[in-house]
Amino acid sequence: MAPKAKLKRTQHWMQTVILHPGTNEQAVASRKAQALVSKRLFPRLVLRSKTLDSYQRIGIYRDMYLARLREALASDYPALLHYLRDEAFTELVAAYVHAHPSRSYTLNRLGDHLPEYIRSTRRLARWEFLYDLARLELAMSQLFDASESPVLKPRDIADVPPEAWETVRLKPIEAFRLLAFRYPVNAYLKSVRDRTPHPSTRRENNWVVVFRKHYTLRRLDLTRPAYDLLSALVSGVALGKAIALAGRRRAIGEVQLFSWFRDWVANGLFQAIEYDQPIHQSGRARRTRRK
Amino acid sequence: MANRWKFPDLGFGVGLRTVHYASILADNPPVDWFEVLSENYMDTGGRPLYVLDQVAERYPVVLHGVSMSVGSTDPLNIDFLTKLKALAERTRALWVSDHLCWTGVSGLNVHDLLPMPYTDESLRYTISRVKRISEFLERPLILENPSTYLEFGTSTWTEVDFLSALAQEADCGILLDVNNVYVSSFNHGLDPNHFIDRIPVDRVVQYHLAGHTHKGTHILDTHSDHVIDAVWELYRRSCQRTGGVATLLEWDEKIPSFEVVHAEALKARQYRGLPAMEPKRAYGT
């Protein structure tokens, strides 16, 4: 006689067995699984087929679970996979999804906790480098899905009255992320993508902005002053004060500033210029111009 | 025989896949329609949504999901359903489908189409869920028979009778995946013709066709190859009953060029008694 497993109990049992690490036999015999369906009753709940026993049949779902999540994380973290190689990456995935099982209907956000998992567990050799590498790849996967923003045009820049520059604020596009690293992970990622020899992975502070232009993800290496300036700007600091903050370590020349802004605007990093005070231009008062 | 809602026979479509984005936008291939994987577009403001908007402008679109978890004993995910409804409106989707399965409980998601025990209790419960979902979406839900790899000893219904009763009682449509019928029948030692012959034809809104991977002891529904002859024959047998409804070719692993996938979809014409259409003719080259 089949066990009187109601739908809820059956589903909780099956999920418990699928998520349990180890072998099929260990999963079915686990305390958590047996609290729902005893090992003795298992063959009567999951019937054998002509070719597979009950353990093998539930094992198909267990195998597919890990394979599917590994595929999703490999897609989001290709450089991490490249560095670790198949076996170590698969072990990382198994441990990670055990600690952070998916709670979403989409696999796109499955890897959101992976950098922090690498940092907090410190199990991997060179975990500090891999933590930085995972942070870079996570930023890219998150920006891939970010909302599209309007982009500041050169005309918008030209419209700013000279006296207003000191106090304007620049609003970045949605698909924008500033990152500071202790290891040269952007160069490493580039070498993986380009299939060129890998650079040194020794410690070296570096700064990167990741953004999306025309639906394509891009990365720009930044100097420390440029990173500081962008950091201040995206946190809402007015332009004049942001330049002063960024120039505390070393004064930033006008030529340098002009060059940065030309590149940043050309790359579409900003979506709007916002004014603190109403300005008068061409006989019209405009408080805030959001693109 | 027309389905009871008179959903149109859209002809022969293919699943919209990322690797084909560029060629679809550039070439405007002469495909009858596209099926879109709902979850890939519900939480993005990036390129996928941009491409989908273009495709929906040019072709008829239907939404097909894998995460509704119709049979789960967890509460319905209203956030998911809200986004799905919005996506259906945005794309002017002709219908919305998912699977007769569950994907997780206790707030977790296994990301697989897990089998239901076919019991009276499951049936009553699933009927109530499908009714609530259809009401929320303000359209009849279309449910697909999944490939399954195990059978519960507690089941008192066959899969086809369970699905048929569910469709009748919850007033939902059926997406008949002919490859899944073949896969599950092999895995459980059943006759696939029995399933094909018993499905209520007035509920069948759409077909799925796909390739699979034979592992010797069992078959995995991998969508990784051409449709095998035995599945084509099941499709022919079913079309003789339904008169033919919208047919969709799925290819999700080792995906070849768009033209190859489309050519595979067009093969369905001959099994439905329609004149063959070579890909070259379809593309006008």
Coordinates of C-alpha atoms in Angstrom, one line a residue:
Chain A
M1 CA 0.0 0.0 0.0
A2 CA 1.3 3.4 -0.9
P3 CA 2.1 5.8 1.9
K4 CA -0.6 8.3 2.6
A5 CA 1.6 11.2 1.4
K6 CA -0.5 14.3 0.8
L7 CA 0.5 16.7 -1.8
K8 CA 2.2 19.1 0.5
R9 CA 4.2 16.4 2.3
T10 CA 5.2 14.9 -1.0
Q11 CA 6.4 18.2 -2.4
H12 CA 8.4 19.1 0.7
W13 CA 10.0 15.6 0.8
M14 CA 10.9 15.7 -2.9
Q15 CA 12.5 19.1 -2.6
T16 CA 14.4 18.1 0.5
V17 CA 15.8 15.1 -1.4
I18 CA 16.7 17.1 -4.5
L19 CA 18.5 19.8 -2.5
H20 CA 20.4 17.5 -0.1
P21 CA 24.1 17.1 -0.9
G22 CA 25.8 13.7 -1.2
T23 CA 24.5 10.6 -2.9
N24 CA 20.9 9.7 -3.7
E25 CA 20.9 7.2 -0.9
Q26 CA 22.2 9.7 1.6
A27 CA 19.5 12.2 0.5
V28 CA 16.7 9.8 0.9
A29 CA 18.0 8.5 4.2
S30 CA 18.7 12.1 5.6
R31 CA 16.9 12.9 8.8
K32 CA 15.1 15.8 7.2
A33 CA 13.8 13.7 4.4
Q34 CA 12.8 10.8 6.6
A35 CA 10.8 13.1 8.8
L36 CA 8.5 13.4 5.8
V37 CA 8.8 10.0 4.1
S38 CA 10.6 7.1 5.7
K39 CA 13.3 5.4 3.7
R40 CA 11.3 2.1 4.1
L41 CA 8.3 3.7 2.3
F42 CA 10.4 5.5 -0.3
P43 CA 10.2 2.7 -3.0
R44 CA 6.4 2.7 -2.7
L45 CA 6.3 6.5 -3.1
V46 CA 8.7 6.6 -6.1
L47 CA 8.1 3.6 -8.3
R48 CA 10.9 1.8 -10.1
S49 CA 10.7 1.5 -13.9
K50 CA 11.8 -1.4 -16.0
T51 CA 15.3 0.1 -16.2
L52 CA 15.8 2.4 -13.2
D53 CA 15.3 1.8 -9.5
S54 CA 13.6 4.5 -7.3
Y55 CA 17.0 6.0 -6.3
Q56 CA 18.1 6.4 -9.9
R57 CA 14.8 8.0 -10.8
I58 CA 14.9 10.7 -8.1
G59 CA 18.6 11.0 -8.9
I60 CA 17.7 12.3 -12.4
Y61 CA 16.1 15.3 -10.8
R62 CA 19.0 15.8 -8.3
D63 CA 21.5 15.7 -11.1
M64 CA 19.5 18.1 -13.3
Y65 CA 19.2 20.5 -10.4
L66 CA 22.9 21.0 -9.9
A67 CA 23.6 20.9 -13.6
R68 CA 21.0 23.7 -14.3
L69 CA 22.3 25.9 -11.5
R70 CA 25.9 25.4 -12.5
E71 CA 25.0 26.3 -16.1
A72 CA 23.4 29.5 -14.9
L73 CA 26.3 30.5 -12.7
A74 CA 28.8 29.6 -15.4
S75 CA 27.0 32.0 -17.7
D76 CA 27.2 34.8 -15.1
Y77 CA 30.8 34.1 -14.0
P78 CA 32.7 32.9 -17.1
A79 CA 36.1 34.3 -15.9
L80 CA 35.7 32.7 -12.4
L81 CA 35.0 29.4 -14.1
H82 CA 38.0 29.9 -16.4
Y83 CA 40.3 30.5 -13.4
L84 CA 38.9 27.7 -11.2
R85 CA 38.4 25.1 -14.0
D86 CA 35.5 22.7 -14.1
E87 CA 35.9 20.6 -11.0
A88 CA 36.6 23.4 -8.6
F89 CA 33.9 25.6 -10.1
T90 CA 31.4 22.8 -9.8
E91 CA 32.4 22.2 -6.1
L92 CA 32.0 25.9 -5.5
V93 CA 28.5 25.9 -7.1
A94 CA 27.4 22.9 -5.0
A95 CA 28.5 24.5 -1.8
Y96 CA 27.1 27.9 -2.8
V97 CA 23.7 26.8 -3.8
H98 CA 23.5 24.7 -0.6
A99 CA 24.1 27.9 1.4
H100 CA 22.1 30.1 -0.9
P101 CA 19.3 28.1 -2.6
S102 CA 17.3 30.0 -5.2
R103 CA 14.4 31.9 -3.8
S104 CA 13.4 33.6 -7.1
Y105 CA 11.4 32.5 -10.2
T106 CA 14.4 33.7 -12.3
L107 CA 17.9 32.3 -12.4
N108 CA 19.2 35.7 -13.3
R109 CA 19.8 36.6 -9.7
L110 CA 21.0 33.2 -8.5
G111 CA 24.6 34.4 -8.3
D112 CA 24.0 37.7 -6.4
H113 CA 25.6 36.3 -3.2
L114 CA 28.5 34.5 -4.8
P115 CA 31.2 37.2 -4.3
E116 CA 30.2 37.6 -0.6
Y117 CA 30.1 33.8 -0.2
I118 CA 33.7 33.6 -1.6
R119 CA 34.8 36.4 0.8
S120 CA 33.1 35.0 3.9
T121 CA 34.0 31.4 3.5
R122 CA 37.6 32.0 2.4
R123 CA 37.8 28.4 1.3
L124 CA 39.3 29.0 -2.2
A125 CA 43.0 29.5 -2.7
R126 CA 43.5 33.2 -3.7
W127 CA 40.0 34.0 -2.5
E128 CA 40.8 37.7 -2.4
F129 CA 41.5 37.8 -6.1
L130 CA 38.5 35.7 -6.8
Y131 CA 36.3 37.9 -4.7
D132 CA 37.2 40.9 -6.8
L133 CA 36.8 38.9 -10.0
A134 CA 33.3 37.8 -8.9
R135 CA 32.3 41.3 -7.9
L136 CA 33.2 42.5 -11.4
E137 CA 31.3 39.7 -13.1
L138 CA 28.3 40.3 -10.8
A139 CA 28.2 43.9 -11.6
M140 CA 28.1 43.1 -15.3
S141 CA 25.3 40.6 -15.0
Q142 CA 23.3 43.1 -12.9
L143 CA 23.8 45.9 -15.3
F144 CA 22.8 43.7 -18.3
D145 CA 19.3 43.8 -16.9
A146 CA 19.3 47.4 -15.7
S147 CA 16.7 49.8 -17.1
E148 CA 17.6 51.8 -20.2
S149 CA 18.1 55.5 -19.5
P150 CA 18.1 58.6 -21.7
V151 CA 21.6 59.9 -22.3
L152 CA 23.0 63.4 -21.9
K153 CA 23.7 65.0 -25.3
P154 CA 26.5 67.5 -26.0
R155 CA 23.8 70.1 -26.6
D156 CA 22.6 69.7 -23.0
I157 CA 26.2 70.5 -21.8
A158 CA 26.3 73.5 -24.0
D159 CA 23.0 74.8 -22.5
V160 CA 24.5 75.0 -19.0
P161 CA 25.2 78.7 -18.1
P162 CA 28.8 79.1 -17.1
E163 CA 27.8 80.4 -13.7
A164 CA 25.8 77.3 -12.9
W165 CA 28.6 74.7 -13.4
E166 CA 29.8 75.0 -9.9
T167 CA 26.5 73.8 -8.4
V168 CA 25.0 71.4 -11.0
R169 CA 24.7 67.7 -10.2
L170 CA 25.2 65.0 -12.8
K171 CA 22.8 62.0 -12.7
P172 CA 24.4 58.7 -14.0
I173 CA 22.5 56.3 -16.2
E174 CA 20.8 53.3 -14.5
A175 CA 23.3 50.9 -16.0
F176 CA 26.3 52.3 -14.2
R177 CA 28.6 50.9 -11.5
L178 CA 31.8 52.2 -10.0
L179 CA 34.1 49.6 -8.6
A180 CA 37.4 49.7 -6.7
F181 CA 39.5 46.5 -6.7
R182 CA 42.7 45.3 -5.0
Y183 CA 43.5 43.0 -7.8
P184 CA 43.7 43.6 -11.6
V185 CA 40.5 41.7 -12.4
N186 CA 39.4 43.8 -15.3
A187 CA 42.7 43.0 -17.1
Y188 CA 42.2 39.4 -16.2
L189 CA 38.7 39.3 -17.5
K190 CA 39.8 41.0 -20.7
S191 CA 42.5 38.3 -21.3
V192 CA 39.9 35.6 -20.8
R193 CA 37.5 37.1 -23.2
D194 CA 40.2 37.9 -25.8
R195 CA 42.0 34.6 -25.3
T196 CA 45.2 36.3 -24.7
P197 CA 47.9 35.6 -22.1
H198 CA 46.8 36.4 -18.6
P199 CA 48.3 39.5 -16.9
S200 CA 49.8 39.3 -13.5
T201 CA 47.2 38.7 -10.8
R202 CA 49.4 40.1 -8.0
R203 CA 47.8 42.8 -5.8
E204 CA 47.4 46.1 -7.4
N205 CA 44.8 48.7 -6.6
N206 CA 42.7 49.6 -9.6
W207 CA 39.4 51.3 -10.5
V208 CA 36.8 50.5 -13.1
V209 CA 33.5 51.9 -14.3
V210 CA 31.1 49.3 -15.8
F211 CA 28.2 50.7 -17.8
R212 CA 25.9 49.9 -20.7
K213 CA 25.9 51.8 -24.0
H214 CA 23.5 50.8 -26.8
Y215 CA 22.5 47.7 -24.8
T216 CA 26.2 46.6 -24.8
L217 CA 28.2 46.3 -21.5
R218 CA 31.4 48.2 -21.4
R219 CA 34.2 48.7 -18.9
L220 CA 36.6 51.6 -18.6
D221 CA 39.7 51.6 -16.4
L222 CA 39.9 54.7 -14.3
T223 CA 42.7 56.6 -12.4
R224 CA 42.2 57.1 -8.7
P225 CA 41.3 60.8 -9.1
A226 CA 38.8 60.0 -11.9
Y227 CA 37.2 57.3 -9.7
D228 CA 37.0 59.8 -6.8
L229 CA 35.4 62.4 -9.0
L230 CA 32.8 60.0 -10.4
S231 CA 32.1 58.6 -6.9
A232 CA 31.4 62.1 -5.6
L233 CA 29.2 62.9 -8.6
V234 CA 27.1 59.8 -8.5
S235 CA 26.5 60.2 -4.8
G236 CA 24.9 63.6 -5.6
V237 CA 27.7 66.0 -4.8
A238 CA 27.6 69.2 -6.8
L239 CA 30.2 69.4 -9.6
G240 CA 32.4 72.1 -8.0
K241 CA 32.6 70.4 -4.7
A242 CA 33.2 67.0 -6.3
I243 CA 36.2 68.3 -8.2
A244 CA 37.6 69.8 -5.0
L245 CA 37.1 66.5 -3.2
A246 CA 38.7 64.5 -6.0
G247 CA 41.6 67.0 -6.2
R248 CA 42.5 66.7 -2.5
R249 CA 45.3 64.1 -3.2
R250 CA 46.6 65.9 -6.2
A251 CA 45.2 68.9 -8.1
I252 CA 43.3 68.1 -11.3
G253 CA 44.2 70.3 -14.2
E254 CA 41.6 71.8 -16.5
V255 CA 42.8 69.9 -19.5
Q256 CA 42.5 66.6 -17.6
L257 CA 39.0 67.5 -16.4
F258 CA 37.9 68.4 -19.9
S259 CA 39.3 65.1 -21.3
W260 CA 37.5 63.0 -18.7
F261 CA 34.2 64.7 -19.2
R262 CA 34.5 64.5 -23.0
D263 CA 35.0 60.7 -22.6
W264 CA 32.3 60.2 -20.1
V265 CA 29.7 62.1 -22.0
A266 CA 30.7 60.4 -25.2
N267 CA 30.3 57.1 -23.5
G268 CA 26.8 58.1 -22.3
L269 CA 27.5 57.8 -18.5
F270 CA 25.1 60.6 -17.5
Q271 CA 21.4 60.9 -18.1
A272 CA 20.7 64.4 -16.7
I273 CA 22.0 67.7 -15.4
E274 CA 20.2 68.8 -12.3
Y275 CA 20.2 72.3 -10.9
D276 CA 19.9 73.4 -7.3
Q277 CA 18.3 76.7 -8.2
P278 CA 16.1 77.8 -11.0
I279 CA 18.1 79.2 -13.8
H280 CA 17.1 81.7 -16.4
Q281 CA 18.0 81.0 -19.9
S282 CA 16.5 82.3 -23.1
G283 CA 13.8 83.9 -21.1
R284 CA 12.6 80.6 -19.5
A285 CA 13.0 79.5 -16.0
R286 CA 14.0 75.8 -15.6
R287 CA 14.3 74.3 -12.2
T288 CA 15.5 70.8 -13.1
R289 CA 16.1 69.3 -16.4
R290 CA 15.7 65.6 -16.3
K291 CA 16.3 63.8 -19.5
Chain B
M1 CA -11.7 21.0 -34.9
A2 CA -11.3 24.5 -33.4
N3 CA -10.4 24.9 -29.7
R4 CA -13.2 26.2 -27.6
W5 CA -11.8 29.7 -27.3
K6 CA -11.1 29.9 -31.0
F7 CA -7.5 30.8 -30.5
P8 CA -6.0 31.1 -34.0
D9 CA -3.9 28.5 -35.7
L10 CA -0.8 30.6 -36.0
G11 CA 1.0 28.2 -38.3
F12 CA 4.6 27.1 -37.6
G13 CA 6.7 29.1 -35.1
V14 CA 9.9 28.8 -33.3
G15 CA 11.1 29.8 -29.8
L16 CA 12.8 33.2 -29.5
R17 CA 16.3 32.5 -28.3
T18 CA 19.2 34.9 -27.5
V19 CA 21.6 33.5 -30.0
H20 CA 19.2 34.4 -32.8
Y21 CA 18.5 38.0 -31.8
A22 CA 20.8 39.5 -34.3
S23 CA 19.8 37.5 -37.3
I24 CA 16.0 37.9 -36.5
L25 CA 16.3 41.7 -36.2
A26 CA 18.5 42.0 -39.3
D27 CA 16.8 39.5 -41.6
N28 CA 13.1 39.6 -40.6
P29 CA 12.9 35.9 -41.3
P30 CA 9.5 34.7 -42.7
V31 CA 8.4 32.9 -39.5
D32 CA 4.7 32.6 -38.7
W33 CA 5.1 33.4 -35.0
F34 CA 7.4 33.4 -32.0
E35 CA 7.0 31.8 -28.6
V36 CA 8.8 33.8 -25.8
L37 CA 10.1 32.5 -22.5
S38 CA 8.3 34.8 -20.1
E39 CA 10.8 34.8 -17.3
N40 CA 13.6 36.0 -19.6
Y41 CA 11.8 39.3 -20.1
M42 CA 10.0 40.0 -16.8
D43 CA 12.9 41.5 -14.9
T44 CA 15.0 43.2 -17.4
G45 CA 15.2 46.7 -18.9
G46 CA 18.1 45.7 -21.1
R47 CA 18.6 44.3 -24.6
P48 CA 16.3 41.3 -24.2
L49 CA 13.3 43.6 -23.7
Y50 CA 14.4 45.8 -26.5
V51 CA 14.6 42.8 -28.8
L52 CA 11.3 41.5 -27.6
D53 CA 9.6 44.8 -28.4
Q54 CA 10.9 44.7 -31.9
V55 CA 9.8 41.1 -32.4
A56 CA 6.4 41.8 -31.0
E57 CA 6.0 44.6 -33.4
R58 CA 6.7 42.3 -36.4
Y59 CA 5.3 38.9 -35.4
P60 CA 2.5 37.3 -33.4
V61 CA 3.8 36.4 -30.0
V62 CA 2.7 34.0 -27.3
L63 CA 4.2 33.8 -23.8
H64 CA 5.5 30.5 -22.4
G65 CA 6.7 30.2 -18.8
V66 CA 8.5 27.7 -16.6
S67 CA 8.1 29.3 -13.1
M68 CA 4.3 29.7 -12.4
S69 CA 4.5 26.6 -10.2
V70 CA 0.8 25.8 -10.8
G71 CA 0.8 22.7 -8.6
S72 CA 2.9 24.1 -5.7
T73 CA 1.4 24.1 -2.3
D74 CA 3.1 27.4 -1.6
P75 CA 0.9 30.5 -2.0
L76 CA 0.6 31.9 -5.5
N77 CA 3.3 34.4 -6.3
I78 CA 1.3 37.5 -7.1
D79 CA 4.4 39.5 -7.9
F80 CA 5.2 37.0 -10.6
L81 CA 1.7 37.0 -12.0
T82 CA 1.6 40.8 -12.0
K83 CA 4.7 41.0 -14.1
L84 CA 3.6 38.2 -16.3
K85 CA 0.3 40.0 -17.0
A86 CA 2.1 43.2 -17.7
L87 CA 4.4 41.4 -20.2
A88 CA 1.5 39.8 -21.9
E89 CA -0.2 43.2 -22.3
R90 CA 3.1 44.8 -23.5
T91 CA 3.7 42.2 -26.2
R92 CA 0.0 41.7 -27.0
A93 CA 0.5 38.0 -26.4
L94 CA -2.2 35.9 -28.0
W95 CA -2.1 33.4 -25.0
V96 CA 0.0 32.6 -22.0
S97 CA 1.1 29.1 -21.1
D98 CA 3.1 27.2 -18.4
H99 CA 3.3 23.6 -17.2
L100 CA 1.4 21.2 -15.2
C101 CA 4.0 20.9 -12.5
W102 CA 5.5 22.6 -9.4
T103 CA 8.9 24.2 -9.1
G104 CA 9.4 24.6 -5.4
V105 CA 8.0 25.0 -1.9
S106 CA 8.9 26.9 1.3
G107 CA 9.8 29.9 -0.9
L108 CA 12.5 28.0 -2.7
N109 CA 12.8 27.3 -6.4
V110 CA 14.4 24.2 -7.8
H111 CA 14.1 25.5 -11.3
D112 CA 12.7 22.3 -12.7
L113 CA 9.4 21.1 -13.8
L114 CA 8.7 18.7 -11.0
P115 CA 6.0 16.0 -11.4
M116 CA 2.6 16.1 -9.6
P117 CA 1.2 13.0 -7.9
Y118 CA -2.0 12.4 -9.9
T119 CA -4.4 12.1 -7.0
D120 CA -7.9 13.4 -6.3
E121 CA -6.4 15.7 -3.8
S122 CA -3.9 17.1 -6.3
L123 CA -6.6 17.5 -8.9
R124 CA -8.9 19.4 -6.6
Y125 CA -6.1 21.7 -5.5
T126 CA -4.7 22.3 -8.9
I127 CA -8.2 23.1 -10.3
S128 CA -8.6 25.8 -7.7
R129 CA -5.2 27.3 -8.4
V130 CA -5.7 27.3 -12.2
K131 CA -9.0 29.1 -11.8
R132 CA -7.4 31.8 -9.6
I133 CA -4.5 32.2 -12.0
S134 CA -6.8 32.5 -15.0
E135 CA -9.0 35.0 -13.2
F136 CA -5.9 37.1 -12.2
L137 CA -4.5 37.0 -15.8
E138 CA -8.0 37.7 -17.2
R139 CA -7.4 35.0 -19.8
P140 CA -7.6 31.2 -19.9
L141 CA -4.3 29.6 -18.8
I142 CA -2.8 27.1 -21.3
L143 CA -1.0 24.2 -19.6
E144 CA 1.6 21.9 -21.0
N145 CA 2.2 18.3 -20.2
P146 CA 5.9 18.2 -18.9
S147 CA 8.4 15.4 -19.4
T148 CA 8.7 13.4 -16.2
Y149 CA 11.3 10.9 -14.9
L150 CA 9.5 9.3 -12.0
E151 CA 6.0 8.1 -11.1
F152 CA 4.4 8.4 -7.7
G153 CA 2.9 5.2 -6.2
T154 CA 0.2 7.4 -4.7
S155 CA -1.2 8.4 -8.2
T156 CA -4.6 7.1 -8.9
W157 CA -5.0 8.9 -12.3
T158 CA -3.1 8.6 -15.5
E159 CA -1.4 11.8 -16.6
V160 CA -3.6 12.2 -19.6
D161 CA -6.8 11.8 -17.6
F162 CA -5.6 14.1 -14.9
L163 CA -4.7 16.8 -17.4
S164 CA -8.0 16.3 -19.2
A165 CA -10.0 16.5 -16.1
L166 CA -8.1 19.6 -15.0
A167 CA -8.6 21.3 -18.3
Q168 CA -12.3 20.5 -18.2
E169 CA -12.9 21.6 -14.6
A170 CA -10.7 24.6 -14.5
D171 CA -11.6 25.6 -18.0
C172 CA -8.0 25.9 -19.2
G173 CA -6.3 25.1 -22.5
I174 CA -3.7 22.4 -23.3
L175 CA -0.3 22.9 -24.9
L176 CA 0.3 19.4 -26.1
D177 CA 4.0 18.8 -26.1
V178 CA 4.3 15.8 -28.4
N179 CA 7.9 15.2 -27.5
N180 CA 7.1 15.2 -23.8
V181 CA 4.4 12.6 -24.4
Y182 CA 7.0 10.4 -26.1
V183 CA 9.7 11.0 -23.4
S184 CA 7.4 10.4 -20.4
S185 CA 5.8 7.3 -22.1
F186 CA 9.2 5.8 -22.7
N187 CA 10.4 6.6 -19.1
H188 CA 7.3 5.0 -17.6
G189 CA 6.8 2.2 -20.0
L190 CA 3.5 3.5 -21.5
D191 CA 2.0 3.7 -24.9
P192 CA 2.3 7.3 -26.2
N193 CA -0.6 6.7 -28.6
H194 CA -2.9 6.3 -25.6
F195 CA -2.1 9.8 -24.5
I196 CA -2.5 11.3 -27.9
D197 CA -5.8 9.5 -28.5
R198 CA -7.4 10.5 -25.2
I199 CA -6.5 14.2 -25.0
P200 CA -9.7 16.3 -25.4
V201 CA -9.1 18.0 -28.8
D202 CA -11.3 21.0 -28.1
R203 CA -8.9 22.0 -25.4
V204 CA -5.7 21.8 -27.5
V205 CA -4.5 25.3 -28.4
Q206 CA -0.9 24.6 -29.3
Y207 CA 1.7 21.9 -30.0
H208 CA 5.3 21.7 -28.9
L209 CA 7.9 19.7 -30.9
A210 CA 11.5 19.2 -29.9
G211 CA 14.4 16.8 -29.9
H212 CA 15.6 14.9 -26.9
T213 CA 18.6 12.8 -25.5
H214 CA 18.3 9.1 -25.2
K215 CA 20.3 7.8 -22.3
G216 CA 19.5 4.1 -22.9
T217 CA 17.7 3.6 -19.6
H218 CA 15.7 6.8 -19.9
I219 CA 15.2 9.8 -22.1
L220 CA 15.9 13.4 -21.1
D221 CA 13.9 16.3 -22.6
T222 CA 16.9 18.4 -23.7
H223 CA 15.6 20.2 -26.8
S224 CA 19.1 19.6 -28.2
D225 CA 18.5 17.9 -31.5
H226 CA 16.2 17.3 -34.4
V227 CA 12.7 15.9 -33.8
I228 CA 12.8 12.1 -34.1
D229 CA 10.6 10.2 -36.6
A230 CA 8.5 8.6 -33.8
V231 CA 7.6 12.0 -32.4
W232 CA 6.7 13.3 -35.9
E233 CA 4.3 10.3 -36.3
L234 CA 2.7 11.1 -32.9
Y235 CA 2.3 14.7 -34.2
R236 CA 0.6 13.4 -37.4
R237 CA -1.7 11.2 -35.4
S238 CA -2.7 14.1 -33.1
C239 CA -3.2 16.5 -36.0
Q240 CA -5.6 14.1 -37.5
R241 CA -7.7 14.5 -34.4
T242 CA -7.3 18.3 -33.8
G243 CA -7.2 19.3 -37.4
G244 CA -3.9 21.1 -36.6
V245 CA -3.3 24.0 -34.2
A246 CA -0.4 26.4 -33.7
T247 CA 2.8 24.4 -33.8
L248 CA 6.1 25.5 -32.2
L249 CA 9.6 24.0 -32.5
E250 CA 11.8 24.3 -29.4
W251 CA 15.6 24.1 -29.5
D252 CA 17.5 25.0 -26.4
E253 CA 20.9 23.2 -26.4
K254 CA 23.5 23.1 -29.1
I255 CA 21.3 25.6 -30.9
P256 CA 22.0 25.8 -34.6
S257 CA 21.5 28.7 -36.9
F258 CA 18.1 30.3 -37.1
E259 CA 17.5 28.9 -40.6
V260 CA 18.1 25.3 -39.4
V261 CA 15.7 25.7 -36.5
H262 CA 13.1 27.3 -38.8
A263 CA 13.6 24.5 -41.3
E264 CA 12.9 22.0 -38.6
A265 CA 9.7 23.8 -37.7
L266 CA 8.6 23.8 -41.3
K267 CA 8.9 20.0 -41.5
A268 CA 5.8 19.9 -39.4
R269 CA 3.8 21.0 -42.5
Q270 CA 4.0 17.7 -44.2
Y271 CA 2.9 15.8 -41.1
R272 CA -0.1 18.0 -41.0
G273 CA -0.9 17.3 -44.6
L274 CA 0.2 20.6 -46.0
P275 CA 2.5 21.1 -48.9
A276 CA 6.2 21.0 -47.9
M277 CA 7.9 24.4 -47.8
E278 CA 11.7 24.3 -48.2
P279 CA 13.6 26.8 -46.2
K280 CA 15.0 28.4 -49.3
R281 CA 11.5 29.0 -50.6
A282 CA 10.4 30.4 -47.3
Y283 CA 13.4 32.8 -47.4
G284 CA 12.8 33.6 -51.0
T285 CA 16.3 32.7 -52.1

